[in-house]
PDB file of C-alpha atoms in Angstrom:
ATOM      1  CA  MET A  29       7.600   9.994  17.139  1.00  0.00           C
ATOM      2  CA  PRO A  30       8.279   7.682  14.520  1.00  0.00           C
ATOM      3  CA  ALA A  31       7.017   5.486  12.936  1.00  0.00           C
ATOM      4  CA  ILE A  32       7.811   1.905  13.801  1.00  0.00           C
ATOM      5  CA  VAL A  33       6.834  -1.773  11.997  1.00  0.00           C
ATOM      6  CA  ARG A  34       8.310  -5.302  11.680  1.00  0.00           C
ATOM      7  CA  SER A  35       9.032  -6.474   8.464  1.00  0.00           C
ATOM      8  CA  SER A  36       8.277  -9.271   6.771  1.00  0.00           C
ATOM      9  CA  THR A  37      11.257 -11.190   7.944  1.00  0.00           C
ATOM     10  CA  GLY A  38      10.777 -10.014  11.744  1.00  0.00           C
ATOM     11  CA  ASP A  39      13.277  -7.253  11.641  1.00  0.00           C
ATOM     12  CA  LEU A  40      12.134  -4.107  13.583  1.00  0.00           C
ATOM     13  CA  VAL A  41      11.695  -1.174  10.947  1.00  0.00           C
ATOM     14  CA  VAL A  42      12.129   2.695  12.390  1.00  0.00           C
ATOM     15  CA  ALA A  43      11.058   5.315   9.828  1.00  0.00           C
ATOM     16  CA  GLY A  44      11.197   9.527  10.176  1.00  0.00           C
ATOM     17  CA  GLY A  45      10.969  10.663  13.499  1.00  0.00           C
ATOM     18  CA  LEU A  46      11.655  14.616  15.036  1.00  0.00           C
ATOM     19  CA  THR A  47      15.388  15.704  16.508  1.00  0.00           C
ATOM     20  CA  HIS A  48      15.912  16.892  19.679  1.00  0.00           C
ATOM     21  CA  GLY A  49      18.122  20.027  19.389  1.00  0.00           C
ATOM     22  CA  GLU A  50      17.659  23.452  19.744  1.00  0.00           C
ATOM     23  CA  GLU A  51      14.994  23.323  16.741  1.00  0.00           C
ATOM     24  CA  LEU A  52      12.858  20.673  16.106  1.00  0.00           C
ATOM     25  CA  GLN A  53      13.502  19.123  12.745  1.00  0.00           C
ATOM     26  CA  ALA A  54      11.014  16.195  11.301  1.00  0.00           C
ATOM     27  CA  LEU A  55      13.379  12.743   9.756  1.00  0.00           C
ATOM     28  CA  SER A  56      13.579  11.452   6.108  1.00  0.00           C
ATOM     29  CA  SER A  57      15.716   8.615   7.424  1.00  0.00           C
ATOM     30  CA  ALA A  58      15.168   5.191   8.108  1.00  0.00           C
ATOM     31  CA  GLU A  59      16.761   2.186   9.808  1.00  0.00           C
ATOM     32  CA  VAL A  60      16.662  -1.471  10.178  1.00  0.00           C
ATOM     33  CA  LEU A  61      17.249  -3.639  13.419  1.00  0.00           C
ATOM     34  CA  GLN A  62      18.932  -7.173  12.075  1.00  0.00           C
ATOM     35  CA  ASP A  63      20.638  -9.383  14.703  1.00  0.00           C
ATOM     36  CA  SER A  64      20.796  -6.396  17.159  1.00  0.00           C
ATOM     37  CA  THR A  65      22.502  -4.105  14.703  1.00  0.00           C
ATOM     38  CA  TRP A  66      20.894  -0.809  14.131  1.00  0.00           C
ATOM     39  CA  LEU A  67      21.772  -0.676   9.718  1.00  0.00           C
ATOM     40  CA  PRO A  68      20.586   2.639   7.617  1.00  0.00           C
ATOM     41  CA  LEU A  69      17.685   2.011   4.898  1.00  0.00           C
ATOM     42  CA  PRO A  70      17.426   4.934   2.028  1.00  0.00           C
ATOM     43  CA  ASP A  71      15.822   8.049   3.273  1.00  0.00           C
ATOM     44  CA  MET A  72      11.974   8.862   2.818  1.00  0.00           C
ATOM     45  CA  ARG A  73      11.326  11.104  -0.149  1.00  0.00           C
ATOM     46  CA  THR A  74       9.476  13.113   2.917  1.00  0.00           C
ATOM     47  CA  ALA A  75      11.006  14.270   6.618  1.00  0.00           C
ATOM     48  CA  ARG A  76       8.071  14.262   8.704  1.00  0.00           C
ATOM     49  CA  CYS A  77       7.484  13.139  12.309  1.00  0.00           C
ATOM     50  CA  CYS A  78       4.303  11.803  13.854  1.00  0.00           C
ATOM     51  CA  CYS A  79       3.365   9.384  11.362  1.00  0.00           C
ATOM     52  CA  SER A  80       2.073   6.317  10.534  1.00  0.00           C
ATOM     53  CA  GLY A  81       3.303   2.468   9.421  1.00  0.00           C
ATOM     54  CA  ALA A  82       2.370  -1.023   7.986  1.00  0.00           C
ATOM     55  CA  ILE A  83       3.099  -3.805   6.122  1.00  0.00           C
ATOM     56  CA  ASP A  84       1.049  -5.374   3.324  1.00  0.00           C
ATOM     57  CA  SER A  85       0.678  -8.675   2.539  1.00  0.00           C
ATOM     58  CA  GLN A  86       3.470  -8.435  -0.535  1.00  0.00           C
ATOM     59  CA  GLY A  87       6.022  -7.252   2.533  1.00  0.00           C
ATOM     60  CA  ARG A  88       5.812  -3.736   1.150  1.00  0.00           C
ATOM     61  CA  ILE A  89       6.337  -1.032   4.171  1.00  0.00           C
ATOM     62  CA  HIS A  90       3.893   1.860   3.798  1.00  0.00           C
ATOM     63  CA  VAL A  91       5.054   5.366   6.140  1.00  0.00           C
ATOM     64  CA  VAL A  92       1.577   7.512   6.019  1.00  0.00           C
ATOM     65  CA  GLY A  93       0.866  10.659   7.596  1.00  0.00           C
ATOM     66  CA  GLY A  94       2.566  13.329  10.415  1.00  0.00           C
ATOM     67  CA  GLY A  95       4.065  16.399   9.699  1.00  0.00           C
ATOM     68  CA  GLU A  96       6.616  18.799   9.477  1.00  0.00           C
ATOM     69  CA  ASN A  97       6.331  18.664  13.809  1.00  0.00           C
ATOM     70  CA  MET A  98       4.347  17.631  16.340  1.00  0.00           C
ATOM     71  CA  TYR A  99       3.224  21.674  17.306  1.00  0.00           C
ATOM     72  CA  ARG A 100       0.006  23.104  16.868  1.00  0.00           C
ATOM     73  CA  ASN A 101      -0.415  25.088  13.381  1.00  0.00           C
ATOM     74  CA  ALA A 102       2.459  23.065  11.927  1.00  0.00           C
ATOM     75  CA  GLN A 103       2.082  21.086   8.487  1.00  0.00           C
ATOM     76  CA  ALA A 104       0.315  17.778   8.592  1.00  0.00           C
ATOM     77  CA  PHE A 105       0.722  15.207   5.580  1.00  0.00           C
ATOM     78  CA  ASN A 106      -1.673  13.310   3.481  1.00  0.00           C
ATOM     79  CA  SER A 107       0.974  11.433   1.786  1.00  0.00           C
ATOM     80  CA  VAL A 108       2.738   8.187   1.861  1.00  0.00           C
ATOM     81  CA  GLU A 109       5.804   6.304   0.985  1.00  0.00           C
ATOM     82  CA  THR A 110       5.576   2.866  -0.031  1.00  0.00           C
ATOM     83  CA  TYR A 111       9.279   1.065   1.035  1.00  0.00           C
ATOM     84  CA  THR A 112       9.699  -1.954  -2.009  1.00  0.00           C
ATOM     85  CA  TYR A 113      12.661  -4.526  -1.483  1.00  0.00           C
ATOM     86  CA  SER A 114      13.769  -7.949  -2.461  1.00  0.00           C
ATOM     87  CA  GLY A 115      16.001  -9.857  -1.140  1.00  0.00           C
ATOM     88  CA  SER A 116      17.852  -8.039   1.302  1.00  0.00           C
ATOM     89  CA  ILE A 117      16.063  -5.329   3.335  1.00  0.00           C
ATOM     90  CA  GLU A 118      18.850  -2.750   2.963  1.00  0.00           C
ATOM     91  CA  ASN A 119      18.362  -2.454  -0.719  1.00  0.00           C
ATOM     92  CA  GLY A 120      15.629  -1.122  -1.549  1.00  0.00           C
ATOM     93  CA  ALA A 121      13.545   2.061  -2.152  1.00  0.00           C
ATOM     94  CA  TRP A 122      11.102   4.618  -1.130  1.00  0.00           C
ATOM     95  CA  HIS A 123       8.593   5.154  -3.853  1.00  0.00           C
ATOM     96  CA  ALA A 124       5.091   7.507  -3.975  1.00  0.00           C
ATOM     97  CA  ALA A 125       1.789   6.102  -3.028  1.00  0.00           C
ATOM     98  CA  PRO A 126      -1.430   7.923  -3.691  1.00  0.00           C
ATOM     99  CA  ASP A 127      -2.196  10.845  -1.409  1.00  0.00           C
ATOM    100  CA  MET A 128      -4.832  10.315   1.680  1.00  0.00           C
ATOM    101  CA  ARG A 129      -7.669  12.536   1.436  1.00  0.00           C
ATOM    102  CA  GLU A 130      -7.597  14.040   4.249  1.00  0.00           C
ATOM    103  CA  SER A 131      -4.295  15.348   6.462  1.00  0.00           C
TER     104      SER A 131
END
């Protein structure tokens, strides 16, 4: 389960998630849907599934929490990553943001 938000330009952004192969692994990938085409964004710093996302008033995208997978006893994250860009959304970068107090 990835984080899904709508960017300040109205594009759909999907970050993180989980592979569905033999081994379940969290993803660090991010993509944006522009004009019916998925375009890659830079990978997040941490692979995470079951995370949440939000956009702030300055257009920054925040992906928070999640974990290494969605099963019992999996590590849960209290970390936050922020995607910032100017101009084209594909030309941004993920940055570490202050951690949440609890995961």
